[in-house]
Coordinates of C-alpha atoms in Angstrom, one line a residue:
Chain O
X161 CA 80.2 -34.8 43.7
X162 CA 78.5 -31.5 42.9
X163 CA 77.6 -30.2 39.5
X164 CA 80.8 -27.7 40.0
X165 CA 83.4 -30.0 40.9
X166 CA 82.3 -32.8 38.2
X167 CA 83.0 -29.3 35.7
X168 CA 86.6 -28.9 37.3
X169 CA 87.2 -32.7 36.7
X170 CA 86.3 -32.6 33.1
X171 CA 88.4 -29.4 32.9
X172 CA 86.4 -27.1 32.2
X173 CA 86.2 -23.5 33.6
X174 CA 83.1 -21.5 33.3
X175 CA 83.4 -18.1 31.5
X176 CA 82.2 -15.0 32.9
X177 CA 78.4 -14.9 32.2
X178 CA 77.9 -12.9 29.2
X179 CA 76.6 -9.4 29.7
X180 CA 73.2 -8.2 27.5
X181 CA 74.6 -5.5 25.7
X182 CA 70.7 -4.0 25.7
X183 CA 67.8 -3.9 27.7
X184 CA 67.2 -8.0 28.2
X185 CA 68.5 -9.5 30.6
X186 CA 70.8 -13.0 30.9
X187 CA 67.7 -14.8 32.5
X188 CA 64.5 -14.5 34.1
X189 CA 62.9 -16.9 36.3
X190 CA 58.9 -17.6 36.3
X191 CA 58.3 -20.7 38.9
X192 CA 60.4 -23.7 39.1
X193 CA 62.2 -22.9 35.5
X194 CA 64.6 -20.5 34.5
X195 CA 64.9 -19.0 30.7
X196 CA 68.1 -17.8 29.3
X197 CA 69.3 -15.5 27.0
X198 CA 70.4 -17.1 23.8
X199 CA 73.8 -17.9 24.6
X200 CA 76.6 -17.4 21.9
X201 CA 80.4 -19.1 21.7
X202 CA 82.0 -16.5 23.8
X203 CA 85.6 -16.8 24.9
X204 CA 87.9 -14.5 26.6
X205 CA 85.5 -11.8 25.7
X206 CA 85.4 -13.0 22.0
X207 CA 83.2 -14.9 19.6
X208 CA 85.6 -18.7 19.5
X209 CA 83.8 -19.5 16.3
X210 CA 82.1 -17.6 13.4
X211 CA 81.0 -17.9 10.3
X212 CA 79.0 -20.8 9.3
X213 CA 78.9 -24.7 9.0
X214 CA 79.0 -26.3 5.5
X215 CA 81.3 -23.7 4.4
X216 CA 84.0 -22.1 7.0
X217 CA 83.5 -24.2 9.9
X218 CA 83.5 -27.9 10.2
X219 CA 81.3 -30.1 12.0
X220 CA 84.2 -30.8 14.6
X221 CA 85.0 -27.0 15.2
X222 CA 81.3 -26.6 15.3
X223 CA 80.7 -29.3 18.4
X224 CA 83.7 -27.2 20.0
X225 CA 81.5 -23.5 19.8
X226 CA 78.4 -25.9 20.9
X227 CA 80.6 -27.0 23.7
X228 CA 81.8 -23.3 24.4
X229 CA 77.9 -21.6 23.9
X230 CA 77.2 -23.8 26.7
X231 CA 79.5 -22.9 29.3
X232 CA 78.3 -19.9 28.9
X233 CA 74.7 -20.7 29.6
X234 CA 76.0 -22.2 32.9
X235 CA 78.1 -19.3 33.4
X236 CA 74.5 -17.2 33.5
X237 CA 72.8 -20.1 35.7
X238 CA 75.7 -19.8 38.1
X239 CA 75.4 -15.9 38.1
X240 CA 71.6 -15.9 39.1
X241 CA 71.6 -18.9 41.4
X242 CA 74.9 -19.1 42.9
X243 CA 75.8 -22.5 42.1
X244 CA 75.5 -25.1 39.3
X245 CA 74.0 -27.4 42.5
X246 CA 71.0 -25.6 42.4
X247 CA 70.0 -26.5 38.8
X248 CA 67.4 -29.7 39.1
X249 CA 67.0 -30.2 35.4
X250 CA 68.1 -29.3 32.1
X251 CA 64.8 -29.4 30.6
X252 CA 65.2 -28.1 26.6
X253 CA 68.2 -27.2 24.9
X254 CA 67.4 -25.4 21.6
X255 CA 70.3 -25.0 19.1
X256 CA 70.4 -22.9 16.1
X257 CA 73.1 -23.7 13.9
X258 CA 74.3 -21.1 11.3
X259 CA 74.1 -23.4 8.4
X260 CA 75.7 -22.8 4.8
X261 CA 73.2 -24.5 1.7
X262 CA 73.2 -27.9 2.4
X263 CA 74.5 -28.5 5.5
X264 CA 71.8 -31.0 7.6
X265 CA 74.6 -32.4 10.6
X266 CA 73.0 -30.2 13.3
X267 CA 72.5 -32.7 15.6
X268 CA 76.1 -33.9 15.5
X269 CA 77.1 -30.4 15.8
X270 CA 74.9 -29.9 18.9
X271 CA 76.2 -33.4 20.1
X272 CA 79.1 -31.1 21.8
X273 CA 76.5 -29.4 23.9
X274 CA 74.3 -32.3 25.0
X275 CA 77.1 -34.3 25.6
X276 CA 78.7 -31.6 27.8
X277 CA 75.7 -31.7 29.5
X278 CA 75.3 -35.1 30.5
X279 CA 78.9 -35.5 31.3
X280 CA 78.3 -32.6 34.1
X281 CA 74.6 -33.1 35.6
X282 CA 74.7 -36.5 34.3
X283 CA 71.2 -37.8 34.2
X284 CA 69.6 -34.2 35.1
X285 CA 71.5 -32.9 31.8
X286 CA 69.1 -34.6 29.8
X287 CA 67.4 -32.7 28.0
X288 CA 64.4 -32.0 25.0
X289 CA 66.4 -30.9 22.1
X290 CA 65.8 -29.0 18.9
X291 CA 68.1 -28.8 15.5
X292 CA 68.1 -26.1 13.7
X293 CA 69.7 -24.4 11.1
X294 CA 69.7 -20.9 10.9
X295 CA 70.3 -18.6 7.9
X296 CA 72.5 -16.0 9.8
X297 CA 73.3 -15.7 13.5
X298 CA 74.0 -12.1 15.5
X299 CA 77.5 -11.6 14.8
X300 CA 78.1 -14.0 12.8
X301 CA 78.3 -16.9 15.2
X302 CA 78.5 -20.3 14.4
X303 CA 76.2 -21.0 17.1
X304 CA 73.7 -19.8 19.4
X305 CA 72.2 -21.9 22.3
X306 CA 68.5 -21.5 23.9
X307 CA 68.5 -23.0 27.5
X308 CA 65.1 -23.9 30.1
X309 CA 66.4 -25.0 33.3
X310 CA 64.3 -26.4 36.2
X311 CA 65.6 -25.4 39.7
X312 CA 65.6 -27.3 43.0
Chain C
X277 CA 51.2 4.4 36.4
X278 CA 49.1 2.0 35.3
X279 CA 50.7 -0.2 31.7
X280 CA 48.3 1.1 29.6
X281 CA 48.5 4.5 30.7
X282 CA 52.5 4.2 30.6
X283 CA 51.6 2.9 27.2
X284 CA 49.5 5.8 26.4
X285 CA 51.9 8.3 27.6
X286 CA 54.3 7.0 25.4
X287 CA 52.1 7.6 22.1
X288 CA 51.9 4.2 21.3
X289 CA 48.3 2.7 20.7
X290 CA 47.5 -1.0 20.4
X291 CA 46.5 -2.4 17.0
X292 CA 43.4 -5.2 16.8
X293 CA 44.6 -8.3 18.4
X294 CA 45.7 -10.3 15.1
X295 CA 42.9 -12.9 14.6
X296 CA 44.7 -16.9 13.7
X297 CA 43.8 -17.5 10.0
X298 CA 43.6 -21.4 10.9
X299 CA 43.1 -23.4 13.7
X300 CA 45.4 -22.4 16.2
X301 CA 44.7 -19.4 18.7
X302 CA 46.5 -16.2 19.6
X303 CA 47.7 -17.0 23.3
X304 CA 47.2 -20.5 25.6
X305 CA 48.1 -20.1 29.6
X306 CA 49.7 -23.0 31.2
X307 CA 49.9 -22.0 34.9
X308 CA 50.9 -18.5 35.7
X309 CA 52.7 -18.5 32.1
X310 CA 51.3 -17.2 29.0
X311 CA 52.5 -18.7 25.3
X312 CA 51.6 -16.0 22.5
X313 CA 51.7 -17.1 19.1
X314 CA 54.4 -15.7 16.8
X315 CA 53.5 -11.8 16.0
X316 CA 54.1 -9.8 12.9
X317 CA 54.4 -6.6 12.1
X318 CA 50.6 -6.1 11.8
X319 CA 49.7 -2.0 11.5
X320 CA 45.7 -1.2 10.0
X321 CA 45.5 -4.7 9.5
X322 CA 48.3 -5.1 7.1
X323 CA 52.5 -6.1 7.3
X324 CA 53.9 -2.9 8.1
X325 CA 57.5 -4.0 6.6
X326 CA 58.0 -6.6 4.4
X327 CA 61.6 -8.1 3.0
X328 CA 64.8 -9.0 4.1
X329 CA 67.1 -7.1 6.7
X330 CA 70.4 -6.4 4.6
X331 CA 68.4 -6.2 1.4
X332 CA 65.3 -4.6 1.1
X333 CA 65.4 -3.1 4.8
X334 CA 67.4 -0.7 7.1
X335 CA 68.2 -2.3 10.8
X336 CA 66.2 1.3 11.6
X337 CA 63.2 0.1 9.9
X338 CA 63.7 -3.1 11.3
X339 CA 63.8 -2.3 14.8
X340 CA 60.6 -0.2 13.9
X341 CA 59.3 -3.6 12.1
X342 CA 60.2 -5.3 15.8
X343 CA 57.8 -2.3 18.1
X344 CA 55.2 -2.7 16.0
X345 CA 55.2 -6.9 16.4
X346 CA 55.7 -6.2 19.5
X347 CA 52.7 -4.1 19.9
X348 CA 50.7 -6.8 18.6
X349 CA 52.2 -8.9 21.2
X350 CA 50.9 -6.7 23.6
X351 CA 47.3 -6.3 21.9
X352 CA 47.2 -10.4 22.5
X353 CA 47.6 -9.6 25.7
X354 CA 45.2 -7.4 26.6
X355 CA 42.6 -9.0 24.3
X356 CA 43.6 -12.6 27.4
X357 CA 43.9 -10.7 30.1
X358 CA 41.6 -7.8 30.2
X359 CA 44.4 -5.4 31.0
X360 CA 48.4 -5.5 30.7
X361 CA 48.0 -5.1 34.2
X362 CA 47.8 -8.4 35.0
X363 CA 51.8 -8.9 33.2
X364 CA 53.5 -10.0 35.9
X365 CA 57.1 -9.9 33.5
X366 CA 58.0 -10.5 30.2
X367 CA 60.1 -13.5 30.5
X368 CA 61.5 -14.3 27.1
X369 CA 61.3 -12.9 23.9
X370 CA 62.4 -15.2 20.6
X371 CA 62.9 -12.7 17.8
X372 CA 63.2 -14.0 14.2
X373 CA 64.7 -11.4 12.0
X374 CA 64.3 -12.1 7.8
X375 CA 67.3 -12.1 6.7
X376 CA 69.6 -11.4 3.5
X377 CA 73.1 -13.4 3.1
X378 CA 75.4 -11.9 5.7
X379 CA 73.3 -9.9 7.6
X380 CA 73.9 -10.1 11.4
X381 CA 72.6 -6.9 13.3
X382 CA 69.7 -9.4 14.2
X383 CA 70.0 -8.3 18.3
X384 CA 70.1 -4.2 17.3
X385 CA 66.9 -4.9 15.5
X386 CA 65.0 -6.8 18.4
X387 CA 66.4 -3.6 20.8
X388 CA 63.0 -2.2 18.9
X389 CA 61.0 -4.4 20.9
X390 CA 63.5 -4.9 24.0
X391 CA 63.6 -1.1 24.6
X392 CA 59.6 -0.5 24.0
X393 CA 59.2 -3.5 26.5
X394 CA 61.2 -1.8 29.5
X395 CA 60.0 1.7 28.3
X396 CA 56.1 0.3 29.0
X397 CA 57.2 -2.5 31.8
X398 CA 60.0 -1.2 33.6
X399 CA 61.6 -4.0 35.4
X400 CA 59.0 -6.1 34.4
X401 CA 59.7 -5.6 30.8
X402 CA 63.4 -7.2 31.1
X403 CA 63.2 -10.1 29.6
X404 CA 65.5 -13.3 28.4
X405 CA 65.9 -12.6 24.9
X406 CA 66.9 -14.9 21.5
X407 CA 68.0 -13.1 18.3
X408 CA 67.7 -15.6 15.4
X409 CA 68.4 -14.8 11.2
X410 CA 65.3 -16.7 9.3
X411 CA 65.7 -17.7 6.1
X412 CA 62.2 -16.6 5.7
X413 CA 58.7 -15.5 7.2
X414 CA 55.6 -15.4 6.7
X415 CA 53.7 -13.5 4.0
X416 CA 57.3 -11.7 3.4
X417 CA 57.3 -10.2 7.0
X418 CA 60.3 -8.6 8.0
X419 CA 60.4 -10.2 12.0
X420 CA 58.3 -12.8 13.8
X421 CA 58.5 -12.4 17.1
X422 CA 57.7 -15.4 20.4
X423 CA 56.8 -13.9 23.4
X424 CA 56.2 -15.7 27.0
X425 CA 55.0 -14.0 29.9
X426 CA 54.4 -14.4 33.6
X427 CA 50.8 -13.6 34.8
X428 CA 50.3 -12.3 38.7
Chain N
X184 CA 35.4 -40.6 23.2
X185 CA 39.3 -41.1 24.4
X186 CA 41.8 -39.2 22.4
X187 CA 43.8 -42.1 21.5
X188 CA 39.8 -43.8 19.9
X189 CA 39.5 -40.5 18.2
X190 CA 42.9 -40.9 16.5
X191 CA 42.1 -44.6 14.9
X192 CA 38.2 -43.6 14.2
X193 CA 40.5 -40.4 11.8
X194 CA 42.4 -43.1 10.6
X195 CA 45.7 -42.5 12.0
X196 CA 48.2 -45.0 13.8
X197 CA 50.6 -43.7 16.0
X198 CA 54.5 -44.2 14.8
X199 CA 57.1 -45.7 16.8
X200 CA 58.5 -42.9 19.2
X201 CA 61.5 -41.4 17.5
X202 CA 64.4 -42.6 19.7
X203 CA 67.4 -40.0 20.0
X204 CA 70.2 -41.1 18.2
X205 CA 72.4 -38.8 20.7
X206 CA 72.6 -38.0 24.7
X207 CA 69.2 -36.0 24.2
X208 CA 65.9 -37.2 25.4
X209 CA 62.7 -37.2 23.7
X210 CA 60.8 -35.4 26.3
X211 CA 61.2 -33.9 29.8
X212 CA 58.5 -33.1 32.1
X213 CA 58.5 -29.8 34.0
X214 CA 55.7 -29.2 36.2
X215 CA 52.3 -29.0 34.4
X216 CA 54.7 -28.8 30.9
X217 CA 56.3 -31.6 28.9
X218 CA 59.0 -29.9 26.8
X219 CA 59.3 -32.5 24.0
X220 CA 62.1 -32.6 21.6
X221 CA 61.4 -31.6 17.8
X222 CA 60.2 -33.8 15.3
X223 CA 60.9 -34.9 12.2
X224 CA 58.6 -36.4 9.2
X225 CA 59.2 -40.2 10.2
X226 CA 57.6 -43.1 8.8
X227 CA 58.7 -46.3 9.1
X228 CA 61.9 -45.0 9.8
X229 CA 62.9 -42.9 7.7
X230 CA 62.1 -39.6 6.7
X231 CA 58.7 -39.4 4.5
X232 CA 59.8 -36.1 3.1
X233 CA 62.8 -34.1 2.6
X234 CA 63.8 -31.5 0.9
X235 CA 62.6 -27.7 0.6
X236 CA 59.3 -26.1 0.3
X237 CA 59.8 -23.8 -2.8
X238 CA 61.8 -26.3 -4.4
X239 CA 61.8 -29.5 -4.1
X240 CA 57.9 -30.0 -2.4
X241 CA 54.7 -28.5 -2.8
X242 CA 52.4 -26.9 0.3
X243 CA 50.7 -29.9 -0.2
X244 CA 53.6 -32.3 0.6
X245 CA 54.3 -30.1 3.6
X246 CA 51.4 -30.0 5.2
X247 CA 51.7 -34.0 4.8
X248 CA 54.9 -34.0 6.4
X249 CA 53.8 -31.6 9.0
X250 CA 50.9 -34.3 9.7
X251 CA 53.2 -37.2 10.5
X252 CA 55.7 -35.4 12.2
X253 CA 52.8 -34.4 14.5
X254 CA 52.3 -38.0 14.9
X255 CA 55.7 -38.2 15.8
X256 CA 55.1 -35.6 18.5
X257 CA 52.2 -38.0 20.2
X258 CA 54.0 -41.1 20.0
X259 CA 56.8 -39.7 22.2
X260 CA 53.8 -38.1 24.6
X261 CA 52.4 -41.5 24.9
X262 CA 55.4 -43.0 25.2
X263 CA 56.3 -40.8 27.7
X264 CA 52.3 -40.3 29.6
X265 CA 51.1 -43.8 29.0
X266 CA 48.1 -42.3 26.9
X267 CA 47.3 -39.4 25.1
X268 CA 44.5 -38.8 27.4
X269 CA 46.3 -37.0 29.8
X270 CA 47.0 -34.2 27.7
X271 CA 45.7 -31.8 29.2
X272 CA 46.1 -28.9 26.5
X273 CA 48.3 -28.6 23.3
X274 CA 50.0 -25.2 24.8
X275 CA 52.4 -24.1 22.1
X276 CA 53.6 -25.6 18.5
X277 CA 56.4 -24.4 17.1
X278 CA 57.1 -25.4 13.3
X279 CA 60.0 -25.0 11.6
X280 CA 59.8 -25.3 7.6
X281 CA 62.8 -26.2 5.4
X282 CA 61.9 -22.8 3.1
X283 CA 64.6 -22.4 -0.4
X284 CA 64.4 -18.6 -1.0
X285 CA 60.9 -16.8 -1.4
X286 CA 58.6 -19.4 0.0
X287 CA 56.6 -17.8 2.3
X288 CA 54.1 -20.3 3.3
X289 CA 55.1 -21.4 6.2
X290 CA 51.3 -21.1 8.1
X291 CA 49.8 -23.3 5.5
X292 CA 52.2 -25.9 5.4
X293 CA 51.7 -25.9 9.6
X294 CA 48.0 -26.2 9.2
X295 CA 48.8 -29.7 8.6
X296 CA 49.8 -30.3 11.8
X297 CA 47.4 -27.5 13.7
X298 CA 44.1 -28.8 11.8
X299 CA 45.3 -32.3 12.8
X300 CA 45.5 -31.5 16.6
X301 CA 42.0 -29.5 16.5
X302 CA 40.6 -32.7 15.3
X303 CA 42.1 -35.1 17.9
X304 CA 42.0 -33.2 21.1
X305 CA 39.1 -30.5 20.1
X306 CA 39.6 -27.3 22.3
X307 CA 42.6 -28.9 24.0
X308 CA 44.0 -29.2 20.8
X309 CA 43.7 -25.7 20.1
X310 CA 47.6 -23.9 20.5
X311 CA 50.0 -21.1 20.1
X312 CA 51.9 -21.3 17.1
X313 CA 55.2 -19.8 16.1
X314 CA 55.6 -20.2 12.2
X315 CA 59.4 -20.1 11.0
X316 CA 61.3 -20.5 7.8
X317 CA 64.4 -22.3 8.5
X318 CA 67.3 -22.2 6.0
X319 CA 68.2 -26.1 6.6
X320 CA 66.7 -28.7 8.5
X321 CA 68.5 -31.8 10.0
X322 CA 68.9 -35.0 7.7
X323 CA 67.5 -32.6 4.9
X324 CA 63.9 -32.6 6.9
X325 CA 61.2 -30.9 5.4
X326 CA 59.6 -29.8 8.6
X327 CA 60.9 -30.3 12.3
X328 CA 57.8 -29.4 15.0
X329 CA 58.6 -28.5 18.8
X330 CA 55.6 -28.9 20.9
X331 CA 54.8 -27.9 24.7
X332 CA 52.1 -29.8 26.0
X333 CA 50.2 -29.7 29.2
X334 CA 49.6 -32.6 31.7
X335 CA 46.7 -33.4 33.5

């Protein structure tokens, strides 16, 4: 089954790839891997989740704008290589968590990402991560994704 | 036009490449990419902005705080490659912005190194970008800024 | 002399690699790059430090704790290589230090961790660095280190 159908089974329906509201660009490609943008938890043109974890956002809501930052990386992989098929790898996944004093589940939290990830490219959506938690995030989103893919 | 002479024409003027204060090194190539360490705002060998955005710091002396890092980004560059010349693109560019409690104009600030990038680079210069709040930097400075590129 | 004789004639024993507790891998090879996923300060299994730089630790403890979460970082490139000795190059290290408010040390509590690689691997061992104060770490963490190596 490809990459695209296995997202339609799950459910899910990509976003349109968000637009760089400045002079970068969603992605750039240098060899066999493809950078994006940091990707934020856009829906329907809007932020899903803001504010930060530990404080206004629990960890469950926070998996969901992990879930919902991701889509939209794909929704930029899609854009510059036509189709999810092409992707070979998900090689490193950095997630930066807006985190209110004392909140350390940023892995759980991320958990929605990774898992998303699996569940679609299955073993290719395996991926390096990094945790973090970040003091504030553009807009105030709860999250904001970093994503290397290889490409076939 | 030649980079440097874009560069030129444009007023701007490359600091000293910042020298590593320990044991790591300003820039390591791994195949056509190039990994610069994290820049500062280095102008006459000292930070040329200090503090927190939302605090001590406009997002207009930010942004200015973000050309000047990436200035020294550039001066890295030069000092490995002989000439910018040889910048094939700027492929991503991870921007760390010090920041106060609720401040989240982290992506207008980077625009000071986005738009200086595609000013000097054209095309070349667009690069996938990450705008990230820091708790805090080092010595105080007011961004820290990652920079890969792609070498011809 | 190997790399993995001049890590016991320093004195240091590689850790257990850290084992994802999620869908994430510890490392993924791209090309000439393995991307690994960041480390933590673990020590027979558990964390060896915790806590903030500022606060709770001293530049001292940090740079300890950035020490054995670089140790961290070899035992998942053995792990994943066989031996060290196929590192080609330590290309880029990016720490992240748990920072309470005004602690602005970050490059000396990563000197742990850079002075530690120079001394294993020699020139190879010399990297790009990216030095970061992050507002929380996962499971409290004083340090988490990303690292991009490249393979021979």
């Amino acid at each position: 089954m490809s990459y695209e159908d296995r997202l339609k089974q799950l459910g899910f329906k990509l976003p349109p790839a968000p637009k760089p509201v400045a002079t970068y660009v969603p992605a750039v490609r240098a060899g066999e891997l493809l950078f994006l943008s940091g990707v934020l938890p856009m829906q329907n043109g809007q932020l899903a989740f803001t504010g930060k974890l530990g404080r206004e956002l629990t960890v469950e809501q926070g998996m969901e704008a992990a879930r919902i930052a991701i889509l939209n990386a794909l929704a930029i992989a899609k854009q510059e290589l036509g189709t999810l098929d092409r992707i070979a790898r998900v090689v490193k996944v950095v997630g930066h968590v807006a985190s209110a004093e004392g909140f350390t589940d940023q892995p759980q939290v991320l958990n929605g990402a990774s898992d998303l990830l699996v569940e679609i490219f299955g073993e290719a959506g395996r991926h390096a991560r990094v945790a973090i938690g970040a003091a504030e995030l553009p807009r105030r989103a709860a999250v904001e994704i970093e994503v290397i893919l290889a490409i076939a």
